Short mmCIF file of N, CA and C in Angstrom, two decimals:
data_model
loop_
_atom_site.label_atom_id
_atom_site.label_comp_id
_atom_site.label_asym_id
_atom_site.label_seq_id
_atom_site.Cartn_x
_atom_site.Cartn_y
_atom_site.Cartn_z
N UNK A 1 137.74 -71.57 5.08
CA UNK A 1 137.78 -71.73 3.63
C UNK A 1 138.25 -73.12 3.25
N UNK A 2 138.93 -73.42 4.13
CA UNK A 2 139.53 -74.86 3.49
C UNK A 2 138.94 -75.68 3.77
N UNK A 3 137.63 -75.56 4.70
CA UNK A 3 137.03 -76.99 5.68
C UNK A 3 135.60 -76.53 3.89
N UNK A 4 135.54 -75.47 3.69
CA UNK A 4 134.77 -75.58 2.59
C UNK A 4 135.14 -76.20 1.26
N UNK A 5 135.96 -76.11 1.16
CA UNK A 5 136.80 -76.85 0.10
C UNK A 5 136.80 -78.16 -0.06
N UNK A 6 137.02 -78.70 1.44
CA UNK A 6 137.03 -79.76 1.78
C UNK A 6 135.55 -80.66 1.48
N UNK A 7 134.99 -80.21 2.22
CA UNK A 7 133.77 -80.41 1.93
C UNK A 7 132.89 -80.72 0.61
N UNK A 8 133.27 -79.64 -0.62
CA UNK A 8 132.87 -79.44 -1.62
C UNK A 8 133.57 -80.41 -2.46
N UNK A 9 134.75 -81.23 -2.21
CA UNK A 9 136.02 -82.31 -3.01
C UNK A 9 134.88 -83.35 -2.73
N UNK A 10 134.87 -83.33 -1.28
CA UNK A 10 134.06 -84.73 -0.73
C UNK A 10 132.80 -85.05 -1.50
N UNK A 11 131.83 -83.49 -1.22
CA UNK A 11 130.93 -83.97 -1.79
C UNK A 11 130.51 -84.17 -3.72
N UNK A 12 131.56 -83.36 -4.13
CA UNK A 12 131.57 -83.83 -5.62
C UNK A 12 132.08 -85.13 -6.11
N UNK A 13 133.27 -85.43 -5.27
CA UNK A 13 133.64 -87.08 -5.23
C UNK A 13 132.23 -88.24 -4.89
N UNK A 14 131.74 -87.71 -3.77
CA UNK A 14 130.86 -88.42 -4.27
C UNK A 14 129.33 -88.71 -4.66
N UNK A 15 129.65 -87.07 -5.50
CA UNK A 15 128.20 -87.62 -6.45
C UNK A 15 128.75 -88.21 -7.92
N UNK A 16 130.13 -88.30 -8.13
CA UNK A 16 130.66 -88.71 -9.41
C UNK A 16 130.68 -90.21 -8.89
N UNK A 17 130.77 -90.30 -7.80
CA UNK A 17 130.45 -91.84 -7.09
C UNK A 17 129.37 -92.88 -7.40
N UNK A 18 127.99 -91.77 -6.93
CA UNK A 18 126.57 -91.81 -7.33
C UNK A 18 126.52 -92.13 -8.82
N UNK A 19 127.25 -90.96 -9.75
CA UNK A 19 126.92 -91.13 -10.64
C UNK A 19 127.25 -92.39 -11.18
N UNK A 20 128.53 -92.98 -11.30
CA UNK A 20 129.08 -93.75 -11.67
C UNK A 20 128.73 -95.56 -11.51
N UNK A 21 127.50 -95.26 -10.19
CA UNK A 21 127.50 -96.50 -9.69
C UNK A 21 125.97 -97.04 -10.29
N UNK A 22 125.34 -95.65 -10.52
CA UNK A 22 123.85 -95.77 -11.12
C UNK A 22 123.95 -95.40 -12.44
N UNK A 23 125.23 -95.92 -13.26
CA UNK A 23 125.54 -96.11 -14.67
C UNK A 23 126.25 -97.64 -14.69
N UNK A 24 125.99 -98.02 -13.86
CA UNK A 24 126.88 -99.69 -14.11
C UNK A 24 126.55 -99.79 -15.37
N UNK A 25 127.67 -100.61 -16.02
CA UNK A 25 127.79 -101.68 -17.43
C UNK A 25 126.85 -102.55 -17.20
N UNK A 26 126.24 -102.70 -18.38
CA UNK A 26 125.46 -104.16 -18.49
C UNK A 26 126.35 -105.16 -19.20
N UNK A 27 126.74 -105.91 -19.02
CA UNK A 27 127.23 -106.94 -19.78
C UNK A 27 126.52 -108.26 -20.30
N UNK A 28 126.91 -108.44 -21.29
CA UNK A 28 126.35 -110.43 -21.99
C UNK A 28 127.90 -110.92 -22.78
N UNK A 29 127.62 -111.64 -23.06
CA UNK A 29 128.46 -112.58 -23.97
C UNK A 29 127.47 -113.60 -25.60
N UNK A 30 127.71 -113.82 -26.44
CA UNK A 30 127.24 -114.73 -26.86
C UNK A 30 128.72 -115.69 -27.64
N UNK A 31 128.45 -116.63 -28.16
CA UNK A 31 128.76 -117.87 -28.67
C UNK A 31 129.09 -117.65 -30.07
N UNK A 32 129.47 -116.83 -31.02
CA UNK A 32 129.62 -116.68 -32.73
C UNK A 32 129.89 -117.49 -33.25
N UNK A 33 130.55 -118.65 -32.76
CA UNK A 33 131.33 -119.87 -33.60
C UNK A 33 129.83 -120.84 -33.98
N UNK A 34 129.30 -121.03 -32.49
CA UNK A 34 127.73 -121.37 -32.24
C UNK A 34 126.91 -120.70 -33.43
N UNK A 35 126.83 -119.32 -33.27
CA UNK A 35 125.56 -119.06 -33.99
C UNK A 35 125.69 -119.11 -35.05
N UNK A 36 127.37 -118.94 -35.69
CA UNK A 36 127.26 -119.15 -37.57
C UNK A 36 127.11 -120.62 -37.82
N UNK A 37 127.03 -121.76 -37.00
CA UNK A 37 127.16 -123.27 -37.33
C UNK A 37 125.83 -123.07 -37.24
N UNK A 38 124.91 -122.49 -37.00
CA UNK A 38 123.26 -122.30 -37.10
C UNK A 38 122.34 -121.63 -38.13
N UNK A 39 123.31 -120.86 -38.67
CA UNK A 39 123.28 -119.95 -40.30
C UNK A 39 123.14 -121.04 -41.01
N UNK A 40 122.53 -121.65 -42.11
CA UNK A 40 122.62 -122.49 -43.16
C UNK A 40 123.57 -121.40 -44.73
N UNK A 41 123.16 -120.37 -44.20
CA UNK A 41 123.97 -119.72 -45.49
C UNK A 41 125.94 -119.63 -44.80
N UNK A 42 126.12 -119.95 -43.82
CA UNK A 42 127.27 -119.74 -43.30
C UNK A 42 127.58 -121.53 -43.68
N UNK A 43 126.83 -122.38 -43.35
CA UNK A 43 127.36 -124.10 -44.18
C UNK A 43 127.62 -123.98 -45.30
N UNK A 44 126.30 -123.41 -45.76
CA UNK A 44 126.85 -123.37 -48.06
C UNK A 44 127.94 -122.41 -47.90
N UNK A 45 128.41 -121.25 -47.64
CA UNK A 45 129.77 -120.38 -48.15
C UNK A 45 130.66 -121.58 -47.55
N UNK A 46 131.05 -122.25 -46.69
CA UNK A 46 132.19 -122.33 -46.56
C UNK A 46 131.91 -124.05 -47.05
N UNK A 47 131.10 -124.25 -47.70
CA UNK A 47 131.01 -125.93 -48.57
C UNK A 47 131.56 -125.80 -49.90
N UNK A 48 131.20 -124.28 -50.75
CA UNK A 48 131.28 -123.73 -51.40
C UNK A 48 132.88 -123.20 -51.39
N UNK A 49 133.84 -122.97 -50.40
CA UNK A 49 134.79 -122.07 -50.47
C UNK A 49 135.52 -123.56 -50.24
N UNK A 50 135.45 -124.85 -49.36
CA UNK A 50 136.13 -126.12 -49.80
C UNK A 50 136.04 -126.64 -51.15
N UNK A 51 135.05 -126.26 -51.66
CA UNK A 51 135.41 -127.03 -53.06
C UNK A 51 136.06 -126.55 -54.02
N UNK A 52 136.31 -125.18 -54.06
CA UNK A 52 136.61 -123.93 -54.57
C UNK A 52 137.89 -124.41 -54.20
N UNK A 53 138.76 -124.39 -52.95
CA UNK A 53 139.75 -124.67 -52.24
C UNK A 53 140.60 -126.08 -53.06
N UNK A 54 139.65 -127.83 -52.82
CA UNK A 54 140.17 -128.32 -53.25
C UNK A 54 140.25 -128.22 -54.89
N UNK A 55 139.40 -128.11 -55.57
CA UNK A 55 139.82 -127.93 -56.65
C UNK A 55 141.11 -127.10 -57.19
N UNK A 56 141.49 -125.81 -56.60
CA UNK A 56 142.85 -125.11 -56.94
C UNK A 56 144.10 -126.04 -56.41
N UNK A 57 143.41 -127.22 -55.14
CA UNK A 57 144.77 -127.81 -54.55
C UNK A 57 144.98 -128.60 -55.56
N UNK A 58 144.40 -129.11 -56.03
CA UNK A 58 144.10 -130.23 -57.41
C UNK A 58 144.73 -129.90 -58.78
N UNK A 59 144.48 -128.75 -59.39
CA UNK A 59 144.92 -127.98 -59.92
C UNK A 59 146.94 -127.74 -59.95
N UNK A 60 147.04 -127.23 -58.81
CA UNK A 60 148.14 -127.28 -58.40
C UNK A 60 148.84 -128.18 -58.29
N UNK A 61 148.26 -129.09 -57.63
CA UNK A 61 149.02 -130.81 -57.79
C UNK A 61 149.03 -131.09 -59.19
N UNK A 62 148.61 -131.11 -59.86
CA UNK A 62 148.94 -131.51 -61.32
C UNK A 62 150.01 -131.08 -62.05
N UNK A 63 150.23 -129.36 -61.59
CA UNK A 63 151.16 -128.92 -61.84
C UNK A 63 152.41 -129.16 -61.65
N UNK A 64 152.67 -129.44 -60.23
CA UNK A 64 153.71 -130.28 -59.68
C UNK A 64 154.17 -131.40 -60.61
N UNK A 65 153.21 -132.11 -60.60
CA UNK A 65 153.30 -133.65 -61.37
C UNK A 65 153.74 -133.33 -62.81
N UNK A 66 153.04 -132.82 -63.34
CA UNK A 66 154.10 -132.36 -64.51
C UNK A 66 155.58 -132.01 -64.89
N UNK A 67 155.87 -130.99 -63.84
CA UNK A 67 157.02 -130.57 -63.51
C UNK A 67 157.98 -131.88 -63.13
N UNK A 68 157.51 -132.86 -62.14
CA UNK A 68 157.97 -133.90 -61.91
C UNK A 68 158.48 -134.93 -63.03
N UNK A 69 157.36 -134.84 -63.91
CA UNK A 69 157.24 -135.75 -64.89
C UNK A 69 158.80 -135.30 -65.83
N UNK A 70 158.40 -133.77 -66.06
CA UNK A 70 159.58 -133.48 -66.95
C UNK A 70 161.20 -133.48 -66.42
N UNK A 71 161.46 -133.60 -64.78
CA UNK A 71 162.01 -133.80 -64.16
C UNK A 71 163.04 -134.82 -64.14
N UNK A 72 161.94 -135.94 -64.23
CA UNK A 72 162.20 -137.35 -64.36
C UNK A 72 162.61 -138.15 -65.77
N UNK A 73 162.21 -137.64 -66.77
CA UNK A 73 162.46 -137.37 -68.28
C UNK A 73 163.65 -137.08 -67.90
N UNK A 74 164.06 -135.77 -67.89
CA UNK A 74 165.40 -135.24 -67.98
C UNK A 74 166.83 -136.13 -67.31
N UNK A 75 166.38 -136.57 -66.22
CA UNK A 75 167.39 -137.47 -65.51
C UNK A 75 168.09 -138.52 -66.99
N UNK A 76 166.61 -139.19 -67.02
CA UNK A 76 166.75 -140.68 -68.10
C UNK A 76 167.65 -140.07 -68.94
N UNK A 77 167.34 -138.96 -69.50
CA UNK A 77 167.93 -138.26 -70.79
C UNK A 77 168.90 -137.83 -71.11
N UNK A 78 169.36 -137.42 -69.51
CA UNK A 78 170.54 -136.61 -69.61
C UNK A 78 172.25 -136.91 -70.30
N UNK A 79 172.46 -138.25 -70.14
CA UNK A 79 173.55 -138.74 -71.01
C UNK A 79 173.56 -138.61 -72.12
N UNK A 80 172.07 -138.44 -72.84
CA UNK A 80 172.18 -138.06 -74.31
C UNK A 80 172.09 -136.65 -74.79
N UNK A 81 171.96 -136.13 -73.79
CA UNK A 81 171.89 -134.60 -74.25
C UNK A 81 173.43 -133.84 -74.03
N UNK A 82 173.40 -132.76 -74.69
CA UNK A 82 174.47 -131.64 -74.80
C UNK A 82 174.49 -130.90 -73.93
N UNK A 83 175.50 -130.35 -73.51
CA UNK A 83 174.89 -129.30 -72.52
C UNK A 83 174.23 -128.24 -72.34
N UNK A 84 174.18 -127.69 -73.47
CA UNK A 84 173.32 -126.62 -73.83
C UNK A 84 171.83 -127.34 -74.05
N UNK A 85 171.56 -128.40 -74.58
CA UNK A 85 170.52 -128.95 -74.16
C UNK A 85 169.67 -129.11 -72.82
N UNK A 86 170.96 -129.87 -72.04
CA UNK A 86 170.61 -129.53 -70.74
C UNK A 86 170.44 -128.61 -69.70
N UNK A 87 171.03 -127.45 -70.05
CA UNK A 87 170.78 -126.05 -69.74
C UNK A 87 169.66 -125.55 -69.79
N UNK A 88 169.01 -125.61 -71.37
CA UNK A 88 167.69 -125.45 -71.70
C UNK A 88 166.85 -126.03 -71.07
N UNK A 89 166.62 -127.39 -70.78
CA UNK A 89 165.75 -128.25 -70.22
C UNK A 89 165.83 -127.40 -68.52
N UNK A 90 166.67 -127.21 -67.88
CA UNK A 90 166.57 -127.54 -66.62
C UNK A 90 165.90 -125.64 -66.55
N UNK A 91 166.78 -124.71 -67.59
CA UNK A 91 165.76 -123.64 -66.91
C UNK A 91 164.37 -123.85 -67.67
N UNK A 92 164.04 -124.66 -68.29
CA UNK A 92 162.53 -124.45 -68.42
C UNK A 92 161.52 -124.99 -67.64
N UNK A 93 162.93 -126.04 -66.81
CA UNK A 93 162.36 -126.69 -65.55
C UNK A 93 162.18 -125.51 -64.55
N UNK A 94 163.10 -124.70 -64.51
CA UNK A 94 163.27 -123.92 -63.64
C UNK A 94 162.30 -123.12 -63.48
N UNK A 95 161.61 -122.26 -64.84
CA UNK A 95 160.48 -121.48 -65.05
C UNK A 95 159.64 -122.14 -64.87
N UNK A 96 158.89 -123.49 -64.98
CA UNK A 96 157.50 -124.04 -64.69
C UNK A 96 157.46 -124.07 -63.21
N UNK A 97 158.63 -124.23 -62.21
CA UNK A 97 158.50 -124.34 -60.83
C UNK A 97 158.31 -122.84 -60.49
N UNK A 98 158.76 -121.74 -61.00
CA UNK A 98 158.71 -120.52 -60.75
C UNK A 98 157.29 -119.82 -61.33
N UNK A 99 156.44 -120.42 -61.94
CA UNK A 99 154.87 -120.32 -62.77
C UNK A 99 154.21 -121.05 -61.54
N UNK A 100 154.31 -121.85 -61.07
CA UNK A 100 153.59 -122.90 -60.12
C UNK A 100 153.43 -121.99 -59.19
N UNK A 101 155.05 -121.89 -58.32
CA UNK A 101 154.97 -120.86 -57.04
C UNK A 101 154.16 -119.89 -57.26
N UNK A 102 154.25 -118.74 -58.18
CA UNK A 102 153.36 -117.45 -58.31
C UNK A 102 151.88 -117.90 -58.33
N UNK A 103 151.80 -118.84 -59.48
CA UNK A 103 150.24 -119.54 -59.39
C UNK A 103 149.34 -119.74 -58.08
N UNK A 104 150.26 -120.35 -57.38
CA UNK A 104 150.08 -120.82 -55.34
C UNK A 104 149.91 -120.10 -54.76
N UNK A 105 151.02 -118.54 -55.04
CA UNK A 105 150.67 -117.46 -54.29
C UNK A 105 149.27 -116.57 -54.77
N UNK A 106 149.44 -116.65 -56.12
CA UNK A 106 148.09 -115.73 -56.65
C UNK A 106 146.70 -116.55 -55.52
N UNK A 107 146.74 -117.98 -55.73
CA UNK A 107 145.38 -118.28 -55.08
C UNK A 107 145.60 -118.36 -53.51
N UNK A 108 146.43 -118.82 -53.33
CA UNK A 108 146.63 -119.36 -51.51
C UNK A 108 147.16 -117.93 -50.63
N UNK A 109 147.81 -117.27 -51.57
CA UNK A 109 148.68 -116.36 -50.52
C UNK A 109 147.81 -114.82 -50.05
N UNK A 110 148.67 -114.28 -49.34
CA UNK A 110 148.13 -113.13 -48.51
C UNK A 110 147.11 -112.24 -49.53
N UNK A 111 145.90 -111.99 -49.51
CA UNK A 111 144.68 -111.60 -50.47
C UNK A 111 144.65 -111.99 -51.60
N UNK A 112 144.76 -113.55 -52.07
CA UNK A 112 144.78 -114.17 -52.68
C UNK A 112 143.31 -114.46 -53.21
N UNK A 113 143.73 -115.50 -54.47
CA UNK A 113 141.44 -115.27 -54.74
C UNK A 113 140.86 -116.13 -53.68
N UNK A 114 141.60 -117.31 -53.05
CA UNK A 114 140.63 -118.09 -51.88
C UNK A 114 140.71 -117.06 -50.79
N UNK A 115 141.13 -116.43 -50.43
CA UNK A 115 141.06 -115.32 -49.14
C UNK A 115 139.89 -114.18 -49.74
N UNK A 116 140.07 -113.61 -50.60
CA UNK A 116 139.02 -113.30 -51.63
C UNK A 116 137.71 -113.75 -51.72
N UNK A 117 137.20 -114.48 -51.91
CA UNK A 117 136.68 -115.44 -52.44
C UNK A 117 136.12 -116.12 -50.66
N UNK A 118 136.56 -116.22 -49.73
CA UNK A 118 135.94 -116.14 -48.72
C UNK A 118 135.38 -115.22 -48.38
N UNK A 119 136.46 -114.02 -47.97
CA UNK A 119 135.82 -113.15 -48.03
C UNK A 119 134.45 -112.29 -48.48
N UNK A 120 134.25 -112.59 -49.76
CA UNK A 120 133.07 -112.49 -50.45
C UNK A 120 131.95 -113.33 -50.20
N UNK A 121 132.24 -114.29 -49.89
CA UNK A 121 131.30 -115.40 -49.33
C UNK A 121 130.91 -115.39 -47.50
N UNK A 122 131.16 -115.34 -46.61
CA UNK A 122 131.49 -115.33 -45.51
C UNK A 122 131.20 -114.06 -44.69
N UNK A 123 131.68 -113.11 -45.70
CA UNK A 123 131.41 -111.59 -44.59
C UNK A 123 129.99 -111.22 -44.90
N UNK A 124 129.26 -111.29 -45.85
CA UNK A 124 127.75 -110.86 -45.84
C UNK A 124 127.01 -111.91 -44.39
N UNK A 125 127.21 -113.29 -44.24
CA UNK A 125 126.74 -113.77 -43.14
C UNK A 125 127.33 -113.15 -42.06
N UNK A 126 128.42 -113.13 -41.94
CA UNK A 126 129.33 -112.12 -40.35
C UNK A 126 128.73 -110.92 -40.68
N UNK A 127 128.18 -110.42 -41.14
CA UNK A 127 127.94 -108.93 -41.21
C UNK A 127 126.06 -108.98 -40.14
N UNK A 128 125.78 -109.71 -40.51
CA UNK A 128 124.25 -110.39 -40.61
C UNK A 128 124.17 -110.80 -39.22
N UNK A 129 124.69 -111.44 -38.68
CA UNK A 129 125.21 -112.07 -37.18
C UNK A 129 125.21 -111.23 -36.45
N UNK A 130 126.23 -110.10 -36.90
CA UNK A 130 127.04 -108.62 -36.20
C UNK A 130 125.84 -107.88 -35.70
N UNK A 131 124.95 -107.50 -36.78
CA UNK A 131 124.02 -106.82 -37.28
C UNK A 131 122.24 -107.11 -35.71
N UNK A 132 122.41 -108.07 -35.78
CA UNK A 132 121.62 -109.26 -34.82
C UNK A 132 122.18 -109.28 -33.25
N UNK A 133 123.50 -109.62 -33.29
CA UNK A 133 124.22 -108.91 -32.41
C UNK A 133 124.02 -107.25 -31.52
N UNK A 134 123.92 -106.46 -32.70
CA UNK A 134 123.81 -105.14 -31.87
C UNK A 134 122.28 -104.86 -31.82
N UNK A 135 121.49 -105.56 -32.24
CA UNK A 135 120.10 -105.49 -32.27
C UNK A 135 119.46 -105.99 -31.08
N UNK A 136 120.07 -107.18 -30.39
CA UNK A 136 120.31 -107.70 -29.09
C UNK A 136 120.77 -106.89 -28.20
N UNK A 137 121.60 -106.39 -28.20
CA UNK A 137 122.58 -105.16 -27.69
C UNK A 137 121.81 -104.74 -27.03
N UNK A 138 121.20 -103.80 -28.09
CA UNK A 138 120.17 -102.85 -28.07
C UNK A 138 118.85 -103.00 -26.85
N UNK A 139 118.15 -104.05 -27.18
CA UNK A 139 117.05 -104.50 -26.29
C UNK A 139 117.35 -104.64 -25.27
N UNK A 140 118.42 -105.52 -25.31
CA UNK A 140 118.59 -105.83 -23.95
C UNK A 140 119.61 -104.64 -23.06
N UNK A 141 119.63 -103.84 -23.63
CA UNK A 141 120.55 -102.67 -23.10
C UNK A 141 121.48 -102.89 -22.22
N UNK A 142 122.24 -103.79 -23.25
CA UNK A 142 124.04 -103.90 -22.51
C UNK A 142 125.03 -103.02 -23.62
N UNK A 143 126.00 -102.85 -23.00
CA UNK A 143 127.08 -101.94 -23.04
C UNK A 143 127.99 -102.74 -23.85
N UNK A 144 128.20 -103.66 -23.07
CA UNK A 144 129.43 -104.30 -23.77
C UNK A 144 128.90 -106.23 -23.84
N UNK A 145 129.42 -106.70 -24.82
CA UNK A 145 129.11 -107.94 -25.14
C UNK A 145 130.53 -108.63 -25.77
N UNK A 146 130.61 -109.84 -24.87
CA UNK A 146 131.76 -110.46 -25.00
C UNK A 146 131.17 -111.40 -26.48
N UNK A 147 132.74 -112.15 -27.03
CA UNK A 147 132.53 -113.34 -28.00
C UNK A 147 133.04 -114.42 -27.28
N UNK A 148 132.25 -115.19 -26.58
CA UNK A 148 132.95 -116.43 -26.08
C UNK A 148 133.70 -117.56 -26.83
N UNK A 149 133.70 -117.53 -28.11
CA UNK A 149 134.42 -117.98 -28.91
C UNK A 149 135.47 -117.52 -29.96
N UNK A 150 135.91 -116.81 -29.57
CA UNK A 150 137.20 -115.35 -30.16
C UNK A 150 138.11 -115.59 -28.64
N UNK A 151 139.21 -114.94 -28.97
CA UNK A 151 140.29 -115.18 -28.26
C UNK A 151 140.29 -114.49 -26.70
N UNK A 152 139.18 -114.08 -26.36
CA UNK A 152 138.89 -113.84 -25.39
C UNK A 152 138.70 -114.82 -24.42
N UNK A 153 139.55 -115.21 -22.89
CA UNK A 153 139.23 -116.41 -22.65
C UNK A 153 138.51 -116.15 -21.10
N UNK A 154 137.36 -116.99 -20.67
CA UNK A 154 136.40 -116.59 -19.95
C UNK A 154 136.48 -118.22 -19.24
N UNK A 155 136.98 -117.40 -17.99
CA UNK A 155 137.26 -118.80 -16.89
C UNK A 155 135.95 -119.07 -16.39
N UNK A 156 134.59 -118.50 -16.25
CA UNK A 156 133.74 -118.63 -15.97
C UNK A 156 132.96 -117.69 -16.54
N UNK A 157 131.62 -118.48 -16.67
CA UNK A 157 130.60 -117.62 -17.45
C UNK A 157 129.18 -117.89 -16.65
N UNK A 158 128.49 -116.72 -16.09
CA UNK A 158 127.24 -117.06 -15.85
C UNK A 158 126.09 -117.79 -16.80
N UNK A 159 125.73 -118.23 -17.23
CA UNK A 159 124.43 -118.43 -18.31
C UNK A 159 123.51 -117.18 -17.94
N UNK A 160 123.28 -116.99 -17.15
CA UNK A 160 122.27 -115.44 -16.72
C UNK A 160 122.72 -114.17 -18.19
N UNK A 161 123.89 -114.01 -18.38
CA UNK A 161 124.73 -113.23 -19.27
C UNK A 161 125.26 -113.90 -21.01
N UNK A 162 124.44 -115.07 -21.11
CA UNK A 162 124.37 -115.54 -22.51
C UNK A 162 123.42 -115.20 -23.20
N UNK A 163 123.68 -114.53 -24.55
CA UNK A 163 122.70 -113.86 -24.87
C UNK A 163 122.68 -114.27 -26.60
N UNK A 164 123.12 -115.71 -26.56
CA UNK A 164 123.66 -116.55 -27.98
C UNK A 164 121.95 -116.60 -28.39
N UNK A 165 120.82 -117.57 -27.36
CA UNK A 165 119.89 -117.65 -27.93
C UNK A 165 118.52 -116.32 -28.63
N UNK A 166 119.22 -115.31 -27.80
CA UNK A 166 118.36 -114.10 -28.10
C UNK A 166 119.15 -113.76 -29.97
N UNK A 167 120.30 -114.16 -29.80
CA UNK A 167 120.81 -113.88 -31.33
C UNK A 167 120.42 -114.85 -32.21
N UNK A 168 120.24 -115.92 -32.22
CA UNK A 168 119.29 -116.35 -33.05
C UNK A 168 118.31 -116.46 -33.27
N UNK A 169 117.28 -116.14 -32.20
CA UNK A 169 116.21 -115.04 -32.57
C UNK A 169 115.86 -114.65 -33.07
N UNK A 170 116.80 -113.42 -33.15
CA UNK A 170 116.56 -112.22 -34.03
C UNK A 170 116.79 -112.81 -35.72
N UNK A 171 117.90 -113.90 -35.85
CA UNK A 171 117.85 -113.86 -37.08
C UNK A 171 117.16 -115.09 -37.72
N UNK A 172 116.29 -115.31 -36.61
CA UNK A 172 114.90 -116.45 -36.92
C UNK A 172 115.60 -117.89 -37.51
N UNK A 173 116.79 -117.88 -36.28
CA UNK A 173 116.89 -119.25 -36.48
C UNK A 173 116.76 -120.27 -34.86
N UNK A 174 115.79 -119.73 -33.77
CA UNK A 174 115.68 -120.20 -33.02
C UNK A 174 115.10 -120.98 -32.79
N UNK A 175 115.12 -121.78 -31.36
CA UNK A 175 114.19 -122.75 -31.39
C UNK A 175 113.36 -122.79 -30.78
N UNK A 176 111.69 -123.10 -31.74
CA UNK A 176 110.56 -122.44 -31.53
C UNK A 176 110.00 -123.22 -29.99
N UNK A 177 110.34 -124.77 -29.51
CA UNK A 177 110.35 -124.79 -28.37
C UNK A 177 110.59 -124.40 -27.11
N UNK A 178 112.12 -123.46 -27.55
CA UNK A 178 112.83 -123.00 -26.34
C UNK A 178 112.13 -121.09 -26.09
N UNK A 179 111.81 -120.78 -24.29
CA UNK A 179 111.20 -120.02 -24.73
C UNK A 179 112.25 -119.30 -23.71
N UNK A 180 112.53 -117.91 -23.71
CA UNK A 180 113.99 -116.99 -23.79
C UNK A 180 113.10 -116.41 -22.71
N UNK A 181 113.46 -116.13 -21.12
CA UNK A 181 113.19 -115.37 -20.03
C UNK A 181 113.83 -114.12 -20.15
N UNK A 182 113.41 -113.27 -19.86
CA UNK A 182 113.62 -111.82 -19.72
C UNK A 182 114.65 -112.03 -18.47
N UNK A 183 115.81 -111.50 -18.55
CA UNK A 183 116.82 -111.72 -17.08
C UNK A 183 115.91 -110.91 -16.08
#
């Protein structure tokens, strides 16, 4: 009974063996940093989200400068004022620096409108990429697909397993010279 047992471990071990070995992973990798610098709608969002950008920095700097301005006023002034004058002055100094900060945070800070505002701009192309991505996937029937440009770090890479030019391809931004071998 036990040499049957035995037997029956062995041989289920290894047909889960079999199985396992005539299911290998397919793997690829592609390039994302690559293929959105190949998007022309991924150049305009983020030409679009710098100007958007400097203009609020601009914005903001002015604000400063103001604040400065009244700052600098107040110094000159201060021998002629009362103290309750000067009280007044400095918290209204106090509130325009405290309007500025919130201002900075509304646009710059954590889901702010420029984080926003990328967002809205930016993820319809990443979505589009993604989309192209698993469409590649697909054909080429791999399992898993690395981002060689995400924090994944890849001490070596076959080119056999780049599968950047099949993604632009698909989203017909390839190049009509270059012609893509079937691995």
């Amino acid at each position: 009974m036990k040499n049957i047992y035995k037997f029956g471990s062995i041989l289920a071990f290894t047909l889960i063996l079999i199985v396992n070995v005539s299911q290998a992973q397919k793997f690829g990798y592609v390039d994302t940093d690559y293929i959105l610098s190949q998007v022309p709608e991924y150049a305009e969002a983020n030409g679009e989200i710098d100007k958007l950008s400097k203009a609020w920095e601009a914005e903001i700097q002015e604000m400063y400068k103001e604040i400065q301005i009244l700052e600098v006023a107040l110094k000159a002034e201060e021998v002629l004022l009362t103290k309750e004058m000067k009280d007044d002055r400095y918290k209204e100094i106090n509130r325009k620096w405290d309007e500025v900060k919130a201002y900075q945070n509304k646009i710059f800070g954590f889901e702010g409108l420029f984080f926003l505002k990328k967002k809205e701009l930016i993820k319809p192309v990443q979505d589009k990429v993604f989309e192209a991505i698993e469409k590649v996937a697909k054909k080429q029937r791999l399992q898993i697909v690395f981002d060689k440009s995400g924090d994944l770090v890849m001490i070596y890479t076959d080119p056999v397993h780049d599968y950047t030019d099949y993604v632009l391809e698909e989203l017909g931004l390839g190049d009509k010279n270059d012609v893509i071998s079937n691995n």
